[in-house]
CSV table of C-alpha atoms in Angstrom, one decimal:
chain,number,residue,atom,x,y,z
A,12,UNK,CA,-62.6,-141.6,127.6
A,13,UNK,CA,-65.6,-140.8,129.9
A,14,UNK,CA,-67.8,-141.7,127.0
A,15,UNK,CA,-66.0,-145.1,126.7
A,16,UNK,CA,-66.3,-145.7,130.6
A,17,UNK,CA,-70.0,-144.9,130.4
A,18,UNK,CA,-70.6,-147.3,127.5
A,19,UNK,CA,-68.8,-150.0,129.4
A,20,UNK,CA,-70.9,-149.1,132.4
A,21,UNK,CA,-74.1,-149.2,130.3
A,22,UNK,CA,-73.1,-152.7,128.9
A,23,UNK,CA,-72.7,-153.8,132.4
A,24,UNK,CA,-75.9,-152.4,133.8
A,25,UNK,CA,-77.9,-153.8,130.7
A,26,UNK,CA,-77.2,-157.2,132.3
A,27,UNK,CA,-80.3,-156.2,134.4
A,28,UNK,CA,-82.5,-156.3,131.3
A,29,UNK,CA,-83.8,-159.6,129.8
A,30,UNK,CA,-81.7,-160.8,127.0
A,31,UNK,CA,-83.9,-159.8,124.0
A,32,UNK,CA,-84.6,-156.3,125.5
A,33,UNK,CA,-80.9,-155.7,126.1
A,34,UNK,CA,-80.2,-156.9,122.5
A,35,UNK,CA,-82.8,-154.5,121.0
A,36,UNK,CA,-82.1,-151.5,123.2
A,37,UNK,CA,-78.3,-151.5,123.2
A,38,UNK,CA,-78.3,-152.1,119.5
A,39,UNK,CA,-80.7,-149.0,119.1
A,40,UNK,CA,-78.2,-146.9,121.0
A,41,UNK,CA,-75.2,-148.3,119.0
A,42,UNK,CA,-77.1,-147.6,115.8
A,43,UNK,CA,-78.0,-144.2,116.6
A,44,UNK,CA,-74.4,-143.4,117.5
A,45,UNK,CA,-75.4,-142.3,121.2
A,46,UNK,CA,-72.5,-140.9,123.3
A,47,UNK,CA,-71.7,-142.8,126.4
A,48,UNK,CA,-73.4,-140.6,128.9
A,49,UNK,CA,-76.5,-140.7,126.8
A,50,UNK,CA,-76.4,-144.6,126.6
A,51,UNK,CA,-75.7,-144.8,130.3
A,52,UNK,CA,-78.9,-142.6,131.2
A,53,UNK,CA,-81.0,-144.5,128.6
A,54,UNK,CA,-80.1,-148.1,130.0
A,55,UNK,CA,-80.3,-146.8,133.5
A,56,UNK,CA,-83.7,-145.3,132.8
A,57,UNK,CA,-85.0,-148.5,131.1
A,58,UNK,CA,-83.7,-150.8,134.0
A,59,UNK,CA,-85.2,-148.6,136.5
A,60,UNK,CA,-88.6,-148.4,134.7
A,61,UNK,CA,-88.6,-152.4,134.5
A,62,UNK,CA,-87.9,-152.6,138.1
A,63,UNK,CA,-90.2,-150.3,139.1
A,64,UNK,CA,-93.0,-152.1,137.1
A,65,UNK,CA,-92.2,-155.3,138.9
A,66,UNK,CA,-93.9,-153.5,142.0
A,67,UNK,CA,-97.3,-153.6,140.1
A,68,UNK,CA,-97.2,-157.3,140.6
A,69,UNK,CA,-99.0,-158.4,143.8
A,70,UNK,CA,-96.5,-161.3,144.2
A,71,UNK,CA,-93.6,-159.0,144.9
A,72,UNK,CA,-95.6,-157.6,147.6
A,73,UNK,CA,-96.4,-160.8,149.1
A,74,UNK,CA,-92.6,-161.8,149.0
A,75,UNK,CA,-91.7,-158.6,150.6
A,76,UNK,CA,-94.2,-158.8,153.4
A,77,UNK,CA,-93.9,-162.3,154.2
A,78,UNK,CA,-90.4,-163.2,153.3
A,79,UNK,CA,-87.9,-160.2,152.6
A,80,UNK,CA,-88.8,-157.9,155.5
A,81,UNK,CA,-89.2,-160.3,158.4
A,82,UNK,CA,-86.2,-162.6,157.4
A,83,UNK,CA,-83.8,-159.8,156.7
A,84,UNK,CA,-84.7,-158.3,160.1
A,85,UNK,CA,-84.2,-161.8,161.7
A,86,UNK,CA,-81.1,-162.4,159.7
A,87,UNK,CA,-79.8,-159.1,161.1
A,88,UNK,CA,-80.9,-159.9,164.6
A,89,UNK,CA,-79.3,-163.4,164.8
A,90,UNK,CA,-76.1,-162.1,163.0
A,91,UNK,CA,-75.8,-159.3,165.7
A,92,UNK,CA,-76.4,-162.0,168.4
A,93,UNK,CA,-73.7,-164.2,166.9
A,94,UNK,CA,-71.3,-161.2,166.3
A,95,UNK,CA,-71.8,-160.3,170.0
A,96,UNK,CA,-71.3,-163.7,171.2
A,97,UNK,CA,-68.1,-163.9,169.1
A,98,UNK,CA,-67.1,-160.7,170.2
A,99,UNK,CA,-67.0,-161.8,173.8
A,100,UNK,CA,-65.1,-164.8,173.0
A,101,UNK,CA,-62.6,-163.1,170.9
A,102,UNK,CA,-62.2,-160.4,173.5
A,103,UNK,CA,-61.8,-163.1,176.2
A,104,UNK,CA,-59.1,-165.1,174.4
A,105,UNK,CA,-57.3,-162.3,172.3
A,106,UNK,CA,-57.2,-159.6,175.0
A,107,UNK,CA,-56.6,-161.9,177.9
A,108,UNK,CA,-54.2,-164.3,176.4
A,109,UNK,CA,-51.9,-166.1,178.6
A,110,UNK,CA,-49.8,-169.0,177.3
A,111,UNK,CA,-50.2,-171.0,180.4
A,112,UNK,CA,-53.8,-171.4,179.8
A,113,UNK,CA,-53.0,-173.7,176.9
A,114,UNK,CA,-51.6,-176.0,179.4
A,115,UNK,CA,-55.0,-176.3,181.2
A,116,UNK,CA,-57.4,-178.9,180.1
A,117,UNK,CA,-60.3,-177.0,181.5
A,118,UNK,CA,-59.5,-174.1,179.1
A,119,UNK,CA,-59.5,-176.3,176.2
A,120,UNK,CA,-62.9,-177.9,177.3
A,121,UNK,CA,-64.5,-174.2,177.4
A,122,UNK,CA,-62.8,-173.2,174.2
A,123,UNK,CA,-64.0,-176.3,172.4
A,124,UNK,CA,-67.5,-175.8,173.7
A,125,UNK,CA,-67.4,-172.0,172.9
A,126,UNK,CA,-66.1,-172.8,169.3
A,127,UNK,CA,-68.7,-175.4,168.7
A,128,UNK,CA,-71.6,-173.2,169.8
A,129,UNK,CA,-70.3,-170.3,167.7
A,130,UNK,CA,-69.7,-172.5,164.8
A,131,UNK,CA,-73.2,-174.0,165.1
A,132,UNK,CA,-74.7,-170.4,165.1
A,133,UNK,CA,-72.7,-169.2,162.4
A,134,UNK,CA,-73.6,-172.1,160.0
A,135,UNK,CA,-77.3,-171.9,161.0
A,136,UNK,CA,-77.2,-168.3,159.9
A,137,UNK,CA,-75.4,-169.2,156.6
A,138,UNK,CA,-78.1,-172.0,156.1
A,139,UNK,CA,-80.8,-169.4,156.4
A,140,UNK,CA,-79.1,-167.0,154.1
A,141,UNK,CA,-78.6,-169.7,151.5
A,142,UNK,CA,-82.3,-170.8,151.6
A,143,UNK,CA,-83.5,-167.1,151.4
A,144,UNK,CA,-81.3,-166.7,148.3
A,145,UNK,CA,-82.6,-170.0,146.8
A,146,UNK,CA,-86.2,-168.8,147.3
A,147,UNK,CA,-85.2,-165.5,145.5
A,148,UNK,CA,-83.1,-167.5,142.8
A,149,UNK,CA,-85.9,-169.8,142.0
A,150,UNK,CA,-88.6,-167.3,141.7
A,151,UNK,CA,-89.1,-165.8,138.3
A,152,UNK,CA,-86.5,-163.9,136.4
A,153,UNK,CA,-88.1,-160.4,136.5
A,154,UNK,CA,-88.0,-160.0,140.2
A,155,UNK,CA,-84.5,-161.4,140.5
A,156,UNK,CA,-82.8,-158.0,140.4
A,157,UNK,CA,-85.1,-156.3,142.6
A,158,UNK,CA,-85.5,-158.8,145.5
A,159,UNK,CA,-81.9,-159.5,146.2
A,160,UNK,CA,-80.9,-155.9,146.0
A,161,UNK,CA,-83.8,-155.2,148.3
A,162,UNK,CA,-82.6,-157.9,150.8
A,163,UNK,CA,-79.3,-156.4,151.1
A,164,UNK,CA,-80.5,-153.0,151.3
A,165,UNK,CA,-82.8,-154.0,154.2
A,166,UNK,CA,-80.0,-155.8,155.9
A,167,UNK,CA,-77.8,-152.8,155.7
A,168,UNK,CA,-80.6,-150.5,156.8
A,169,UNK,CA,-81.2,-152.5,159.8
A,170,UNK,CA,-77.6,-152.8,160.7
A,171,UNK,CA,-77.1,-149.2,160.1
A,172,UNK,CA,-80.0,-148.2,162.4
A,173,UNK,CA,-79.1,-150.8,164.8
A,174,UNK,CA,-82.8,-151.7,164.8
A,175,UNK,CA,-82.3,-155.5,166.1
A,176,UNK,CA,-80.9,-153.9,169.5
A,177,UNK,CA,-83.7,-151.4,169.5
A,178,UNK,CA,-86.3,-154.1,168.8
A,179,UNK,CA,-84.9,-156.4,171.7
A,180,UNK,CA,-84.9,-153.3,174.2
A,181,UNK,CA,-88.4,-152.6,173.1
A,182,UNK,CA,-89.6,-156.1,173.8
A,183,UNK,CA,-87.7,-156.1,177.1
A,184,UNK,CA,-89.6,-152.9,178.1
A,185,UNK,CA,-92.9,-154.4,176.8
A,186,UNK,CA,-92.8,-157.6,178.8
A,187,UNK,CA,-90.7,-156.9,181.7
A,188,UNK,CA,-92.7,-156.4,185.0
A,189,UNK,CA,-93.1,-152.8,185.7
A,190,UNK,CA,-90.5,-152.4,188.6
A,191,UNK,CA,-87.8,-154.4,187.1
A,192,UNK,CA,-84.5,-152.6,187.6
A,193,UNK,CA,-82.5,-152.1,184.4
A,194,UNK,CA,-79.9,-154.8,184.2
A,195,UNK,CA,-76.3,-153.7,183.8
A,196,UNK,CA,-74.7,-155.1,180.7
A,197,UNK,CA,-72.3,-157.6,181.9
A,198,UNK,CA,-70.2,-157.3,178.5
A,199,UNK,CA,-70.2,-153.5,178.5
A,200,UNK,CA,-66.4,-153.3,178.5
A,201,UNK,CA,-66.5,-155.2,175.2
A,202,UNK,CA,-69.4,-153.7,173.5
A,203,UNK,CA,-67.8,-150.3,174.3
A,204,UNK,CA,-65.1,-151.3,171.9
A,205,UNK,CA,-65.9,-150.1,168.4
A,206,UNK,CA,-64.5,-153.2,166.7
A,207,UNK,CA,-66.4,-155.4,168.7
A,208,UNK,CA,-69.7,-153.4,168.6
A,209,UNK,CA,-69.7,-152.0,165.2
A,210,UNK,CA,-67.3,-153.9,162.9
A,211,UNK,CA,-68.0,-157.5,164.1
A,212,UNK,CA,-71.8,-157.6,163.0
A,213,UNK,CA,-70.8,-156.2,159.6
A,214,UNK,CA,-68.1,-159.1,159.4
A,215,UNK,CA,-70.7,-161.6,160.2
A,216,UNK,CA,-73.0,-160.2,157.5
A,217,UNK,CA,-70.2,-160.0,155.0
A,218,UNK,CA,-69.0,-163.6,155.5
A,219,UNK,CA,-72.0,-165.7,156.7
A,220,UNK,CA,-75.0,-163.8,155.3
A,221,UNK,CA,-74.0,-162.3,151.8
A,222,UNK,CA,-71.9,-165.1,150.3
A,223,UNK,CA,-74.4,-167.9,151.1
A,224,UNK,CA,-77.3,-165.6,150.0
A,225,UNK,CA,-75.6,-165.1,146.6
A,226,UNK,CA,-74.8,-168.8,146.3
A,227,UNK,CA,-78.4,-169.5,147.0
A,228,UNK,CA,-79.5,-167.3,144.4
A,229,UNK,CA,-77.4,-168.8,142.0
A,230,UNK,CA,-78.6,-172.3,142.9
A,231,UNK,CA,-82.1,-171.3,142.7
A,232,UNK,CA,-81.7,-170.0,139.3
A,233,UNK,CA,-80.5,-173.4,138.2
A,234,UNK,CA,-83.5,-174.9,139.7
A,235,UNK,CA,-85.7,-172.7,137.5
A,236,UNK,CA,-85.2,-175.0,134.6
A,237,UNK,CA,-86.7,-178.1,136.5
A,238,UNK,CA,-90.3,-179.1,136.1
A,239,UNK,CA,-93.1,-177.1,137.8
A,240,UNK,CA,-93.6,-179.8,140.5
A,241,UNK,CA,-90.1,-180.1,141.5
A,242,UNK,CA,-89.9,-176.3,141.4
A,243,UNK,CA,-92.7,-176.0,143.8
A,244,UNK,CA,-91.3,-178.8,146.0
A,245,UNK,CA,-87.9,-177.0,146.2
A,246,UNK,CA,-89.5,-173.7,146.7
A,247,UNK,CA,-91.7,-174.8,149.6
A,248,UNK,CA,-88.7,-176.6,151.3
A,249,UNK,CA,-86.6,-173.6,150.9
A,250,UNK,CA,-89.3,-171.2,152.2
A,251,UNK,CA,-90.1,-173.4,155.2
A,252,UNK,CA,-86.4,-173.7,156.0
A,253,UNK,CA,-85.9,-170.0,155.9
A,254,UNK,CA,-89.1,-169.3,158.0
A,255,UNK,CA,-87.6,-171.3,160.8
A,256,UNK,CA,-85.6,-168.2,161.5
A,257,UNK,CA,-88.7,-166.3,162.7
A,258,UNK,CA,-89.4,-168.2,165.9
A,259,UNK,CA,-85.9,-168.0,167.1
A,260,UNK,CA,-85.4,-166.6,170.7
A,261,UNK,CA,-83.4,-163.4,169.9
A,262,UNK,CA,-86.0,-162.1,167.5
A,263,UNK,CA,-89.7,-162.4,166.8
A,264,UNK,CA,-89.6,-165.6,168.8
A,265,UNK,CA,-89.8,-163.5,171.9
A,266,UNK,CA,-93.4,-162.3,170.7
A,267,UNK,CA,-94.5,-165.9,170.0
A,268,UNK,CA,-93.1,-167.8,173.2
A,269,UNK,CA,-93.6,-167.3,176.9
A,270,UNK,CA,-90.0,-169.1,177.1
A,271,UNK,CA,-88.5,-166.2,175.2
A,272,UNK,CA,-89.7,-163.7,177.7
A,273,UNK,CA,-88.5,-165.9,180.5
A,274,UNK,CA,-85.2,-166.0,178.5
A,275,UNK,CA,-85.0,-162.3,178.8
A,276,UNK,CA,-85.8,-162.1,182.4
A,277,UNK,CA,-83.9,-164.9,183.6
A,278,UNK,CA,-80.8,-163.2,184.9
A,279,UNK,CA,-82.7,-161.1,187.1
A,280,UNK,CA,-85.0,-163.9,188.7
B,21,UNK,CA,-108.6,-144.5,124.4
B,22,UNK,CA,-105.0,-144.3,124.0
B,23,UNK,CA,-102.5,-141.8,125.4
B,24,UNK,CA,-100.6,-139.1,123.3
B,25,UNK,CA,-97.3,-141.1,123.5
B,26,UNK,CA,-99.2,-144.4,122.5
B,27,UNK,CA,-100.5,-142.6,119.5
B,28,UNK,CA,-97.2,-141.3,118.5
B,29,UNK,CA,-95.7,-144.8,118.5
B,30,UNK,CA,-98.6,-146.3,116.7
B,31,UNK,CA,-98.5,-143.6,113.9
B,32,UNK,CA,-94.8,-143.9,113.5
B,33,UNK,CA,-95.0,-147.7,113.2
B,34,UNK,CA,-97.6,-147.3,110.5
B,35,UNK,CA,-95.6,-144.8,108.8
B,36,UNK,CA,-92.4,-146.9,108.9
B,37,UNK,CA,-94.1,-150.1,108.0
B,38,UNK,CA,-91.5,-152.9,107.8
B,39,UNK,CA,-88.7,-150.6,109.0
B,40,UNK,CA,-90.3,-150.0,112.3
B,41,UNK,CA,-88.1,-150.8,115.1
B,42,UNK,CA,-86.9,-149.1,118.2
B,43,UNK,CA,-84.3,-146.8,116.7
B,44,UNK,CA,-86.4,-145.7,113.8
B,45,UNK,CA,-89.4,-145.0,115.8
B,46,UNK,CA,-87.6,-143.0,118.3
B,47,UNK,CA,-86.3,-140.8,115.3
B,48,UNK,CA,-89.8,-140.4,113.9
B,49,UNK,CA,-91.2,-139.2,117.1
B,50,UNK,CA,-88.1,-137.0,117.9
B,51,UNK,CA,-88.4,-135.5,114.3
B,52,UNK,CA,-92.1,-135.0,114.6
B,53,UNK,CA,-92.1,-133.4,118.2
B,54,UNK,CA,-88.9,-131.8,118.6
B,55,UNK,CA,-88.4,-133.6,121.9
B,56,UNK,CA,-86.0,-136.3,123.0
B,57,UNK,CA,-87.7,-139.8,123.2
B,58,UNK,CA,-86.2,-142.2,125.9
B,59,UNK,CA,-85.4,-145.7,125.3
B,60,UNK,CA,-87.1,-146.7,128.6
B,61,UNK,CA,-90.4,-144.8,127.8
B,62,UNK,CA,-90.3,-146.3,124.3
B,63,UNK,CA,-89.9,-149.9,125.3
B,64,UNK,CA,-92.1,-149.9,128.4
B,65,UNK,CA,-94.9,-148.4,126.1
B,66,UNK,CA,-94.4,-150.7,123.4
B,67,UNK,CA,-94.9,-153.6,125.9
B,68,UNK,CA,-98.0,-152.1,127.1
B,69,UNK,CA,-99.2,-151.7,123.4
B,70,UNK,CA,-98.2,-155.2,122.7
B,71,UNK,CA,-100.2,-156.5,125.8
B,72,UNK,CA,-103.2,-154.6,124.5
B,73,UNK,CA,-102.9,-156.1,121.2
B,74,UNK,CA,-102.3,-152.9,119.3
B,75,UNK,CA,-98.8,-154.0,117.8
B,76,UNK,CA,-96.9,-157.3,117.6
B,77,UNK,CA,-93.1,-157.4,117.9
B,78,UNK,CA,-90.4,-159.9,116.9
B,79,UNK,CA,-86.7,-159.9,117.1
B,80,UNK,CA,-85.0,-159.4,113.7
B,81,UNK,CA,-81.8,-160.6,112.5
B,82,UNK,CA,-78.5,-159.2,113.8
B,83,UNK,CA,-77.0,-156.4,111.8
B,84,UNK,CA,-73.3,-155.0,111.7
B,85,UNK,CA,-74.2,-151.4,112.2
B,86,UNK,CA,-75.8,-152.3,115.5
B,87,UNK,CA,-72.7,-154.2,116.8
B,88,UNK,CA,-74.2,-157.5,115.7
B,89,UNK,CA,-77.4,-157.0,117.7
B,90,UNK,CA,-80.8,-157.7,116.7
B,91,UNK,CA,-83.7,-155.2,116.1
B,92,UNK,CA,-87.1,-155.5,117.8
B,93,UNK,CA,-89.4,-155.2,114.9
B,94,UNK,CA,-92.7,-153.6,115.4
B,95,UNK,CA,-95.9,-154.2,113.4
B,96,UNK,CA,-99.1,-152.4,113.8
B,97,UNK,CA,-102.2,-154.7,114.1
B,98,UNK,CA,-105.8,-153.9,112.8
B,99,UNK,CA,-107.1,-153.0,116.4
B,100,UNK,CA,-103.9,-150.7,116.8
B,101,UNK,CA,-104.8,-149.0,113.5
B,102,UNK,CA,-108.5,-148.6,114.7
B,103,UNK,CA,-107.6,-147.1,118.2
B,104,UNK,CA,-104.9,-144.7,116.5
B,105,UNK,CA,-107.6,-143.6,114.1
B,106,UNK,CA,-110.2,-143.2,116.8
B,107,UNK,CA,-107.7,-140.9,118.8
B,108,UNK,CA,-107.0,-138.9,115.7
B,109,UNK,CA,-110.6,-138.2,115.0
B,110,UNK,CA,-111.3,-137.3,118.5
B,111,UNK,CA,-108.4,-134.8,118.6
B,112,UNK,CA,-109.5,-133.4,115.2
B,113,UNK,CA,-113.2,-133.0,116.4
B,114,UNK,CA,-112.1,-131.3,119.6
B,115,UNK,CA,-109.7,-129.1,117.9
B,116,UNK,CA,-112.2,-127.7,115.5
B,117,UNK,CA,-112.6,-123.9,116.5
B,118,UNK,CA,-109.6,-123.8,118.8
B,119,UNK,CA,-107.7,-120.7,118.4
B,120,UNK,CA,-104.5,-122.3,117.2
B,121,UNK,CA,-106.5,-124.1,114.5
B,122,UNK,CA,-108.4,-121.1,113.2
B,123,UNK,CA,-105.5,-118.7,113.8
B,124,UNK,CA,-107.7,-116.5,116.0
B,125,UNK,CA,-106.3,-114.3,118.7
B,126,UNK,CA,-106.4,-116.0,122.3
B,127,UNK,CA,-107.6,-112.8,123.8
């Protein structure tokens, strides 16, 4: 029973290998009558060795430093900002609901405006995620397993470590005038609620980052059969589209633009 | 100069001739050394040997005993035979006079 399960797992894991290698390695294990546990160890070992070998290629390091690391951080940052914004509105409407509000035309004006703003920011996040996925998908097959896994690991790591918030605080401390008093968080009652503070960012990542990235990878893979010129054109377009995330205000944009610093300080000025 | 494991693969491929492929090479190495030979180590080393031009590989026909999967057949090249021969000579030369060769006491 365990052996059969291990064999099934080995066959699934062997998808990470190139087709010819999968054929040869799994065939060898079948021919030698290896038990499931041994087959699993062998396939896992081979897949890990192959993925480790990818890091000997300078291109994965280029991709990692120029795209994966900054983009995953920015994606996490913008997702947190969107999650925070949606949490504020959700709290505002769900926790303070009054049917009389629905009769007020002013309510619907604000509601429409908030919904549109939220929709736009979530759509933009999905767009960035898709284009990041497309970049990973269109690049050669060998780095395919490593790079998306790495992207999702980085996103999870940043989210677990709450690094975007730490980064924003660091920037505020770095650029704020020395005697500026610490601003009270006007949304503290909302951010104190675990669901809004911890679960919402994960929901945004799970719905607006992960599926578009996976879809982008699949679309990018389809694009890899195109001519070299078309591939380069598509790749450049996707890279540029993805990199537009970097100069956004709640992120590295704060480092690049004076307006970002003003944005931070604005409430107190 | 090649490494010990590379030498073992080249020698096994030479001994097996037309029947040299992943599983048979593994069996040869395991029988000769008494140690397990991992599939991962074998295939990554085979790739390295192929990149250096010491072996050539091609996919064979699918066989029923392999669940309808093909073998990766390995063939030793002349440069592969030369580096293996150089390795063997170097090991033989340096081993002359060693206690385990002459059966002398190691004290």
